[in-house]
mmCIF file of C-alpha atoms in Angstrom:
data_model
loop_
_atom_site.group_PDB
_atom_site.id
_atom_site.type_symbol
_atom_site.label_atom_id
_atom_site.label_comp_id
_atom_site.label_asym_id
_atom_site.label_seq_id
_atom_site.Cartn_x
_atom_site.Cartn_y
_atom_site.Cartn_z
ATOM 1 C CA UNK A 3 -95.956 134.411 -43.149
ATOM 2 C CA UNK A 4 -92.513 134.029 -41.572
ATOM 3 C CA UNK A 5 -90.891 134.710 -44.940
ATOM 4 C CA UNK A 6 -92.946 137.859 -45.384
ATOM 5 C CA UNK A 7 -91.918 139.024 -41.915
ATOM 6 C CA UNK A 8 -88.247 138.432 -42.733
ATOM 7 C CA UNK A 9 -88.587 140.336 -46.025
ATOM 8 C CA UNK A 10 -90.303 143.253 -44.310
ATOM 9 C CA UNK A 11 -87.690 143.363 -41.547
ATOM 10 C CA UNK A 12 -84.813 143.209 -44.035
ATOM 11 C CA UNK A 13 -86.315 146.029 -46.131
ATOM 12 C CA UNK A 14 -86.693 148.228 -43.060
ATOM 13 C CA UNK A 15 -83.102 147.559 -42.009
ATOM 14 C CA UNK A 16 -81.818 148.401 -45.479
ATOM 15 C CA UNK A 17 -83.621 151.733 -45.348
ATOM 16 C CA UNK A 18 -81.983 152.391 -41.977
ATOM 17 C CA UNK A 19 -78.553 151.485 -43.343
ATOM 18 C CA UNK A 20 -78.265 148.330 -41.203
ATOM 19 C CA UNK A 21 -76.830 146.266 -44.019
ATOM 20 C CA UNK A 22 -75.395 143.433 -41.898
ATOM 21 C CA UNK A 23 -78.689 142.871 -40.074
ATOM 22 C CA UNK A 24 -80.613 142.974 -43.339
ATOM 23 C CA UNK A 25 -78.333 140.409 -44.918
ATOM 24 C CA UNK A 26 -78.697 138.101 -41.916
ATOM 25 C CA UNK A 27 -82.495 138.053 -42.257
ATOM 26 C CA UNK A 28 -82.340 137.631 -46.037
ATOM 27 C CA UNK A 29 -79.969 134.691 -45.730
ATOM 28 C CA UNK A 30 -82.281 133.120 -43.169
ATOM 29 C CA UNK A 31 -85.161 133.456 -45.640
ATOM 30 C CA UNK A 32 -83.064 131.733 -48.312
ATOM 31 C CA UNK A 33 -82.041 128.992 -45.902
ATOM 32 C CA UNK A 34 -85.714 128.235 -45.375
ATOM 33 C CA UNK A 35 -86.738 128.589 -49.029
ATOM 34 C CA UNK A 36 -83.779 128.648 -51.470
ATOM 35 C CA UNK A 37 -86.101 129.603 -54.367
ATOM 36 C CA UNK A 38 -87.361 132.747 -52.585
ATOM 37 C CA UNK A 39 -86.631 135.312 -55.296
ATOM 38 C CA UNK A 40 -87.305 138.446 -53.260
ATOM 39 C CA UNK A 41 -84.663 137.418 -50.722
ATOM 40 C CA UNK A 42 -82.129 136.674 -53.475
ATOM 41 C CA UNK A 43 -82.702 140.119 -54.963
ATOM 42 C CA UNK A 44 -82.317 141.628 -51.501
ATOM 43 C CA UNK A 45 -78.983 139.877 -51.000
ATOM 44 C CA UNK A 46 -77.826 141.147 -54.395
ATOM 45 C CA UNK A 47 -78.736 144.699 -53.371
ATOM 46 C CA UNK A 48 -76.760 144.320 -50.162
ATOM 47 C CA UNK A 49 -73.755 143.133 -52.181
ATOM 48 C CA UNK A 50 -74.062 146.082 -54.559
ATOM 49 C CA UNK A 51 -74.125 148.496 -51.632
ATOM 50 C CA UNK A 52 -70.848 146.943 -50.488
ATOM 51 C CA UNK A 53 -69.444 147.240 -54.034
ATOM 52 C CA UNK A 54 -69.263 143.429 -54.108
ATOM 53 C CA UNK A 55 -70.524 143.118 -57.661
ATOM 54 C CA UNK A 56 -69.271 139.552 -58.088
ATOM 55 C CA UNK A 57 -71.222 138.583 -54.979
ATOM 56 C CA UNK A 58 -74.336 140.295 -56.323
ATOM 57 C CA UNK A 59 -74.005 138.428 -59.610
ATOM 58 C CA UNK A 60 -73.628 135.124 -57.786
ATOM 59 C CA UNK A 61 -76.729 135.776 -55.660
ATOM 60 C CA UNK A 62 -78.756 136.360 -58.815
ATOM 61 C CA UNK A 63 -77.249 133.329 -60.544
ATOM 62 C CA UNK A 64 -78.243 131.238 -57.528
ATOM 63 C CA UNK A 65 -81.794 132.576 -57.902
ATOM 64 C CA UNK A 66 -81.833 131.479 -61.551
ATOM 65 C CA UNK A 67 -80.604 128.021 -60.583
ATOM 66 C CA UNK A 68 -83.203 127.734 -57.812
ATOM 67 C CA UNK A 69 -86.038 128.754 -60.195
ATOM 68 C CA UNK A 70 -85.186 126.900 -63.430
ATOM 69 C CA UNK A 71 -88.665 127.253 -64.936
ATOM 70 C CA UNK A 72 -89.159 130.966 -64.181
ATOM 71 C CA UNK A 73 -88.274 133.825 -66.508
ATOM 72 C CA UNK A 74 -88.239 136.563 -63.835
ATOM 73 C CA UNK A 75 -84.859 135.634 -62.242
ATOM 74 C CA UNK A 76 -83.256 135.667 -65.691
ATOM 75 C CA UNK A 77 -84.778 139.078 -66.411
ATOM 76 C CA UNK A 78 -83.417 140.468 -63.135
ATOM 77 C CA UNK A 79 -79.973 139.011 -63.846
ATOM 78 C CA UNK A 80 -80.072 140.480 -67.357
ATOM 79 C CA UNK A 81 -80.978 143.904 -65.970
ATOM 80 C CA UNK A 82 -78.087 143.610 -63.522
ATOM 81 C CA UNK A 83 -75.664 142.941 -66.381
ATOM 82 C CA UNK A 84 -77.004 145.925 -68.316
ATOM 83 C CA UNK A 85 -76.627 148.155 -65.266
ATOM 84 C CA UNK A 86 -73.019 146.918 -65.004
ATOM 85 C CA UNK A 87 -72.583 147.746 -68.715
ATOM 86 C CA UNK A 88 -71.978 144.111 -69.549
ATOM 87 C CA UNK A 89 -74.181 144.413 -72.602
ATOM 88 C CA UNK A 90 -73.420 141.054 -74.293
ATOM 89 C CA UNK A 91 -74.114 139.180 -71.045
ATOM 90 C CA UNK A 92 -77.307 141.177 -70.560
ATOM 91 C CA UNK A 93 -78.528 140.432 -74.072
ATOM 92 C CA UNK A 94 -77.710 136.734 -73.776
ATOM 93 C CA UNK A 95 -79.549 136.453 -70.463
ATOM 94 C CA UNK A 96 -82.629 138.314 -71.687
ATOM 95 C CA UNK A 97 -82.795 136.082 -74.756
ATOM 96 C CA UNK A 98 -82.639 133.080 -72.425
ATOM 97 C CA UNK A 99 -85.610 134.466 -70.501
ATOM 98 C CA UNK A 100 -87.546 134.907 -73.759
ATOM 99 C CA UNK A 101 -86.610 131.380 -74.804
ATOM 100 C CA UNK A 102 -88.086 130.134 -71.545
ATOM 101 C CA UNK A 103 -91.201 132.288 -71.861
ATOM 102 C CA UNK A 104 -91.696 133.843 -75.332
ATOM 103 C CA UNK A 105 -94.370 136.214 -74.005
ATOM 104 C CA UNK A 106 -92.204 137.579 -71.166
ATOM 105 C CA UNK A 107 -93.143 141.248 -71.348
ATOM 106 C CA UNK A 108 -90.339 142.614 -69.192
ATOM 107 C CA UNK A 109 -87.695 140.581 -71.024
ATOM 108 C CA UNK A 110 -88.973 141.718 -74.429
ATOM 109 C CA UNK A 111 -89.182 145.329 -73.237
ATOM 110 C CA UNK A 112 -85.636 145.275 -71.855
ATOM 111 C CA UNK A 113 -84.285 143.603 -74.998
ATOM 112 C CA UNK A 114 -86.032 146.138 -77.231
ATOM 113 C CA UNK A 115 -84.485 149.011 -75.291
ATOM 114 C CA UNK A 116 -81.065 147.351 -75.411
ATOM 115 C CA UNK A 117 -81.272 146.921 -79.179
ATOM 116 C CA UNK A 118 -82.318 150.548 -79.636
ATOM 117 C CA UNK A 119 -79.469 151.748 -77.439
ATOM 118 C CA UNK A 120 -76.921 149.685 -79.361
ATOM 119 C CA UNK A 121 -77.949 150.940 -82.806
ATOM 120 C CA UNK A 122 -80.067 147.962 -83.896
ATOM 121 C CA UNK A 123 -83.368 149.715 -84.409
ATOM 122 C CA UNK A 124 -84.587 147.451 -87.213
ATOM 123 C CA UNK A 125 -84.169 144.358 -85.022
ATOM 124 C CA UNK A 126 -85.844 146.171 -82.120
ATOM 125 C CA UNK A 127 -88.935 146.695 -84.296
ATOM 126 C CA UNK A 128 -89.611 142.973 -84.381
ATOM 127 C CA UNK A 129 -89.219 142.748 -80.619
ATOM 128 C CA UNK A 130 -91.663 145.630 -80.027
ATOM 129 C CA UNK A 131 -94.149 144.019 -82.416
ATOM 130 C CA UNK A 132 -93.985 140.814 -80.359
ATOM 131 C CA UNK A 133 -94.295 142.854 -77.186
ATOM 132 C CA UNK A 134 -97.443 144.626 -78.379
ATOM 133 C CA UNK A 135 -98.905 141.243 -79.331
ATOM 134 C CA UNK A 136 -98.704 140.005 -75.727
ATOM 135 C CA UNK A 137 -101.936 141.913 -75.110
ATOM 136 C CA UNK A 138 -100.754 143.429 -71.838
ATOM 137 C CA UNK A 139 -102.046 146.981 -71.574
ATOM 138 C CA UNK A 140 -98.676 148.489 -70.588
ATOM 139 C CA UNK A 141 -97.020 147.058 -73.695
ATOM 140 C CA UNK A 142 -99.702 147.665 -76.342
ATOM 141 C CA UNK A 143 -98.464 151.113 -77.442
ATOM 142 C CA UNK A 144 -94.737 150.296 -77.530
ATOM 143 C CA UNK A 145 -94.615 149.280 -81.198
ATOM 144 C CA UNK A 146 -96.440 152.464 -82.190
ATOM 145 C CA UNK A 147 -94.024 154.468 -80.041
ATOM 146 C CA UNK A 148 -91.128 152.656 -81.732
ATOM 147 C CA UNK A 149 -92.487 153.599 -85.160
ATOM 148 C CA UNK A 150 -92.868 157.222 -84.085
ATOM 149 C CA UNK A 151 -89.346 157.345 -82.633
ATOM 150 C CA UNK A 152 -87.809 155.913 -85.799
ATOM 151 C CA UNK A 153 -89.510 158.463 -88.038
ATOM 152 C CA UNK A 154 -92.385 156.312 -89.339
ATOM 153 C CA UNK A 155 -94.933 158.759 -88.048
ATOM 154 C CA UNK A 156 -97.776 158.004 -90.454
ATOM 155 C CA UNK A 157 -97.670 154.306 -89.580
ATOM 156 C CA UNK A 158 -97.326 155.174 -85.900
ATOM 157 C CA UNK A 159 -100.415 157.388 -85.900
ATOM 158 C CA UNK A 160 -102.426 154.666 -87.629
ATOM 159 C CA UNK A 161 -101.484 152.316 -84.793
ATOM 160 C CA UNK A 162 -102.262 154.916 -82.126
ATOM 161 C CA UNK A 163 -105.667 155.482 -83.775
ATOM 162 C CA UNK A 164 -106.360 151.743 -83.784
ATOM 163 C CA UNK A 165 -105.446 151.460 -80.117
ATOM 164 C CA UNK A 166 -107.615 154.431 -79.158
ATOM 165 C CA UNK A 167 -110.636 153.290 -81.171
ATOM 166 C CA UNK A 168 -110.310 149.779 -79.762
ATOM 167 C CA UNK A 169 -110.473 151.085 -76.198
ATOM 168 C CA UNK A 170 -112.715 154.189 -76.241
ATOM 169 C CA UNK A 171 -112.660 154.505 -72.443
ATOM 170 C CA UNK A 172 -108.860 154.300 -72.193
ATOM 171 C CA UNK A 173 -107.762 157.877 -71.501
ATOM 172 C CA UNK A 174 -104.071 156.968 -71.769
ATOM 173 C CA UNK A 175 -104.580 155.657 -75.305
ATOM 174 C CA UNK A 176 -106.423 158.854 -76.210
ATOM 175 C CA UNK A 177 -103.679 161.006 -74.678
ATOM 176 C CA UNK A 178 -101.010 159.216 -76.701
ATOM 177 C CA UNK A 179 -102.973 159.814 -79.901
ATOM 178 C CA UNK A 180 -103.535 163.481 -79.030
ATOM 179 C CA UNK A 181 -99.803 163.913 -78.356
ATOM 180 C CA UNK A 182 -98.976 162.254 -81.701
ATOM 181 C CA UNK A 183 -101.409 164.502 -83.553
ATOM 182 C CA UNK A 184 -99.889 167.595 -81.969
ATOM 183 C CA UNK A 185 -96.342 166.428 -82.719
ATOM 184 C CA UNK A 186 -97.117 166.259 -86.458
ATOM 185 C CA UNK A 187 -99.121 169.482 -86.522
ATOM 186 C CA UNK A 188 -102.577 167.922 -86.675
ATOM 187 C CA UNK A 189 -103.894 170.294 -84.034
ATOM 188 C CA UNK A 190 -107.437 170.323 -85.416
ATOM 189 C CA UNK A 191 -107.679 166.536 -85.159
ATOM 190 C CA UNK A 192 -106.429 166.630 -81.577
ATOM 191 C CA UNK A 193 -108.951 169.335 -80.715
ATOM 192 C CA UNK A 194 -111.826 167.443 -82.307
ATOM 193 C CA UNK A 195 -110.982 164.310 -80.371
ATOM 194 C CA UNK A 196 -110.891 166.167 -77.054
ATOM 195 C CA UNK A 197 -114.082 168.112 -77.769
ATOM 196 C CA UNK A 198 -115.845 164.843 -78.592
ATOM 197 C CA UNK A 199 -114.612 163.351 -75.326
ATOM 198 C CA UNK A 200 -115.896 166.367 -73.397
ATOM 199 C CA UNK A 201 -119.261 166.221 -75.156
ATOM 200 C CA UNK A 202 -119.511 162.645 -73.943
ATOM 201 C CA UNK A 203 -118.298 163.482 -70.428
ATOM 202 C CA UNK A 204 -117.948 167.124 -69.438
ATOM 203 C CA UNK A 205 -116.199 166.127 -66.204
ATOM 204 C CA UNK A 206 -113.247 164.530 -68.029
ATOM 205 C CA UNK A 207 -110.404 166.409 -66.311
ATOM 206 C CA UNK A 208 -107.743 164.835 -68.550
ATOM 207 C CA UNK A 209 -109.481 166.080 -71.689
ATOM 208 C CA UNK A 210 -109.926 169.540 -70.166
ATOM 209 C CA UNK A 211 -106.231 169.700 -69.301
ATOM 210 C CA UNK A 212 -105.120 168.574 -72.753
ATOM 211 C CA UNK A 213 -107.522 170.905 -74.563
ATOM 212 C CA UNK A 214 -106.287 173.818 -72.459
ATOM 213 C CA UNK A 215 -102.787 173.236 -73.778
ATOM 214 C CA UNK A 216 -104.050 173.493 -77.350
ATOM 215 C CA UNK A 217 -105.951 176.670 -76.497
ATOM 216 C CA UNK A 218 -102.807 178.085 -74.890
ATOM 217 C CA UNK A 219 -100.820 177.398 -78.069
ATOM 218 C CA UNK A 220 -103.461 179.282 -80.024
ATOM 219 C CA UNK A 221 -103.240 182.273 -77.677
ATOM 220 C CA UNK A 222 -106.763 181.735 -76.315
ATOM 221 C CA UNK A 223 -105.738 182.350 -72.710
ATOM 222 C CA UNK A 224 -109.207 182.955 -71.290
ATOM 223 C CA UNK A 225 -110.562 179.740 -72.799
ATOM 224 C CA UNK A 226 -107.509 177.807 -71.599
ATOM 225 C CA UNK A 227 -107.953 179.123 -68.081
ATOM 226 C CA UNK A 228 -111.661 178.280 -68.104
ATOM 227 C CA UNK A 229 -110.862 174.672 -69.019
ATOM 228 C CA UNK A 230 -108.214 174.465 -66.299
ATOM 229 C CA UNK A 231 -110.440 176.007 -63.653
ATOM 230 C CA UNK A 232 -113.092 173.453 -64.529
ATOM 231 C CA UNK A 233 -110.525 170.627 -64.387
ATOM 232 C CA UNK A 234 -109.422 171.883 -60.993
ATOM 233 C CA UNK A 235 -113.021 171.707 -59.802
ATOM 234 C CA UNK A 236 -113.079 167.975 -60.572
ATOM 235 C CA UNK A 237 -109.472 167.321 -59.561
ATOM 236 C CA UNK A 238 -108.452 169.898 -56.907
ATOM 237 C CA UNK A 239 -105.276 168.070 -55.903
ATOM 238 C CA UNK A 240 -103.799 167.880 -59.399
ATOM 239 C CA UNK A 241 -100.257 169.251 -59.560
ATOM 240 C CA UNK A 242 -100.446 168.988 -63.354
ATOM 241 C CA UNK A 243 -103.446 171.320 -63.556
ATOM 242 C CA UNK A 244 -101.785 173.888 -61.303
ATOM 243 C CA UNK A 245 -98.627 173.687 -63.403
ATOM 244 C CA UNK A 246 -100.666 174.199 -66.582
ATOM 245 C CA UNK A 247 -102.285 177.252 -64.989
ATOM 246 C CA UNK A 248 -98.794 178.604 -64.281
ATOM 247 C CA UNK A 249 -98.122 178.384 -68.016
ATOM 248 C CA UNK A 250 -101.232 180.438 -68.777
ATOM 249 C CA UNK A 251 -100.094 183.095 -66.297
ATOM 250 C CA UNK A 252 -96.590 182.997 -67.794
ATOM 251 C CA UNK A 253 -98.017 183.704 -71.239
ATOM 252 C CA UNK A 254 -99.945 186.644 -69.786
ATOM 253 C CA UNK A 255 -96.956 187.958 -67.855
ATOM 254 C CA UNK A 256 -98.797 187.556 -64.526
ATOM 255 C CA UNK A 257 -95.756 186.770 -62.367
ATOM 256 C CA UNK A 258 -97.443 186.626 -58.954
ATOM 257 C CA UNK A 259 -100.187 184.311 -60.191
ATOM 258 C CA UNK A 260 -97.574 182.137 -61.862
ATOM 259 C CA UNK A 261 -95.589 181.908 -58.606
ATOM 260 C CA UNK A 262 -98.727 180.934 -56.727
ATOM 261 C CA UNK A 263 -99.523 178.078 -59.120
ATOM 262 C CA UNK A 264 -95.934 176.800 -59.153
ATOM 263 C CA UNK A 265 -95.900 176.804 -55.366
ATOM 264 C CA UNK A 266 -99.124 174.820 -55.344
ATOM 265 C CA UNK A 267 -97.706 172.321 -57.845
ATOM 266 C CA UNK A 268 -94.709 171.752 -55.588
ATOM 267 C CA UNK A 269 -96.862 171.454 -52.487
ATOM 268 C CA UNK A 270 -98.823 168.682 -54.172
ATOM 269 C CA UNK A 271 -95.834 167.056 -55.873
ATOM 270 C CA UNK A 272 -92.487 168.027 -54.277
ATOM 271 C CA UNK A 273 -90.479 166.004 -56.810
ATOM 272 C CA UNK A 274 -91.749 168.057 -59.794
ATOM 273 C CA UNK A 275 -88.389 169.359 -60.963
ATOM 274 C CA UNK A 276 -89.657 171.623 -63.764
ATOM 275 C CA UNK A 277 -91.917 173.504 -61.360
ATOM 276 C CA UNK A 278 -89.099 173.876 -58.825
ATOM 277 C CA UNK A 279 -86.617 175.127 -61.419
ATOM 278 C CA UNK A 280 -89.075 177.628 -62.926
ATOM 279 C CA UNK A 281 -90.020 178.991 -59.514
ATOM 280 C CA UNK A 282 -86.341 179.283 -58.570
ATOM 281 C CA UNK A 283 -85.678 181.242 -61.764
ATOM 282 C CA UNK A 284 -88.460 183.675 -60.885
ATOM 283 C CA UNK A 285 -87.054 184.095 -57.372
ATOM 284 C CA UNK A 286 -83.473 184.585 -58.531
ATOM 285 C CA UNK A 287 -83.433 188.337 -58.025
ATOM 286 C CA UNK A 288 -81.493 190.391 -55.472
ATOM 287 C CA UNK A 289 -84.583 190.621 -53.268
ATOM 288 C CA UNK A 290 -85.684 186.957 -53.406
ATOM 289 C CA UNK A 291 -82.431 185.084 -54.076
ATOM 290 C CA UNK A 292 -82.288 183.558 -50.579
ATOM 291 C CA UNK A 293 -85.768 182.136 -51.121
ATOM 292 C CA UNK A 294 -84.559 180.611 -54.412
ATOM 293 C CA UNK A 295 -81.619 178.972 -52.605
ATOM 294 C CA UNK A 296 -83.909 177.562 -49.902
ATOM 295 C CA UNK A 297 -86.298 176.263 -52.547
ATOM 296 C CA UNK A 298 -83.526 174.410 -54.377
ATOM 297 C CA UNK A 299 -82.112 173.073 -51.118
ATOM 298 C CA UNK A 300 -85.533 171.560 -50.373
ATOM 299 C CA UNK A 301 -85.439 169.444 -53.547
ATOM 300 C CA UNK A 302 -85.187 165.651 -53.156
ATOM 301 C CA UNK A 303 -81.527 164.598 -52.582
ATOM 302 C CA UNK A 304 -81.076 163.058 -56.037
ATOM 303 C CA UNK A 305 -82.240 166.293 -57.663
ATOM 304 C CA UNK A 306 -80.034 168.565 -55.551
ATOM 305 C CA UNK A 307 -76.947 166.935 -57.069
ATOM 306 C CA UNK A 308 -78.055 167.456 -60.663
ATOM 307 C CA UNK A 309 -75.778 169.899 -62.546
ATOM 308 C CA UNK A 310 -78.657 172.066 -63.784
ATOM 309 C CA UNK A 311 -79.960 172.437 -60.225
ATOM 310 C CA UNK A 312 -76.475 173.290 -58.985
ATOM 311 C CA UNK A 313 -76.093 175.897 -61.723
ATOM 312 C CA UNK A 314 -79.469 177.482 -60.948
ATOM 313 C CA UNK A 315 -78.433 177.606 -57.277
ATOM 314 C CA UNK A 316 -75.238 179.316 -58.382
ATOM 315 C CA UNK A 317 -77.198 182.061 -60.129
ATOM 316 C CA UNK A 318 -79.181 182.552 -56.943
ATOM 317 C CA UNK A 319 -75.934 182.725 -54.925
ATOM 318 C CA UNK A 320 -74.596 185.367 -57.298
ATOM 319 C CA UNK A 321 -77.846 187.348 -57.078
ATOM 320 C CA UNK A 322 -77.572 187.245 -53.279
ATOM 321 C CA UNK A 323 -73.990 188.522 -53.436
ATOM 322 C CA UNK A 324 -72.352 185.247 -52.374
ATOM 323 C CA UNK A 325 -69.924 184.990 -55.283
ATOM 324 C CA UNK A 326 -67.292 183.053 -53.306
ATOM 325 C CA UNK A 327 -69.531 180.012 -52.776
ATOM 326 C CA UNK A 328 -70.815 180.317 -56.334
ATOM 327 C CA UNK A 329 -67.265 180.205 -57.697
ATOM 328 C CA UNK A 330 -66.375 177.185 -55.556
ATOM 329 C CA UNK A 331 -69.443 175.302 -56.796
ATOM 330 C CA UNK A 332 -68.674 176.137 -60.417
ATOM 331 C CA UNK A 333 -65.052 175.001 -60.003
ATOM 332 C CA UNK A 334 -66.272 171.706 -58.542
ATOM 333 C CA UNK A 335 -68.678 171.144 -61.442
ATOM 334 C CA UNK A 336 -65.982 171.968 -64.002
ATOM 335 C CA UNK A 337 -63.531 169.601 -62.327
ATOM 336 C CA UNK A 338 -66.094 166.794 -62.404
ATOM 337 C CA UNK A 339 -66.982 167.470 -66.038
ATOM 338 C CA UNK A 340 -70.650 167.711 -65.107
ATOM 339 C CA UNK A 341 -71.427 171.199 -66.427
ATOM 340 C CA UNK A 342 -74.276 170.828 -68.943
ATOM 341 C CA UNK A 343 -73.797 172.211 -72.443
#
């Protein structure tokens, strides 16, 4: 209980920027229980905030030494190395974690991604096959996704079909199969699957949403809207359904209705960047440009700094007549090399 209290206090102090106080409580937790992994990770985060990367590495190494039979500290250390772009060290450490626990899902997942990112796709395939064999739900589709990514789409779809048929109540498995069908142009198969799901359960909001997107592609706007209105009845707080409705209104050229649905999407999910950007584009006119600027300024901090958000804000500044600020922003982006192609 005391350890949990120290962890909670340290986390709160980190959020408040009280790094020294947080570190003091984390070190006290480690003094009491040297193998306390959460405290070791907390100390490493404090060190990273101070740009003391060697200190962060040492804190994580100490956690590995204090937990010699656990794979998780090795995984965390491996992820640290990858974040520091020390790829060989990251790979070596992840392989050590897998050697300790061959079914370590996170270690296998991280190693698979590392191999893909370093041009070793064929080797990654074996890792993803092992990962899928762990039986953990989150990892089951990764080998099929690997096959799809590497161009083996027929084999991938066979695996997606097997996963979906083996878990008929798993909506995520069905959604992955529907997405795969659509990606290869098997729209009829996707539609049949969703219609069968809705025959079984007419209140399946996920199936209604996905079928509406097929209907929208086919230009059947009324049918798409009927599906979405029904989905909204069962899931009134769904930002995804409101966003999909905005797409129906976009196809119809109904600007005001589209704005309304985008606003509702953002109210329900403020971090939905696509909805924010699309609404800002609609508002970027001489009459509404200030509203577009305010909308973009209300984005989460990490999004406000994104080049595409900055550029959209620039267009709004220009539309409002504030070309001086727009030019200064563009110069800053050019100087940083962050202007998207």
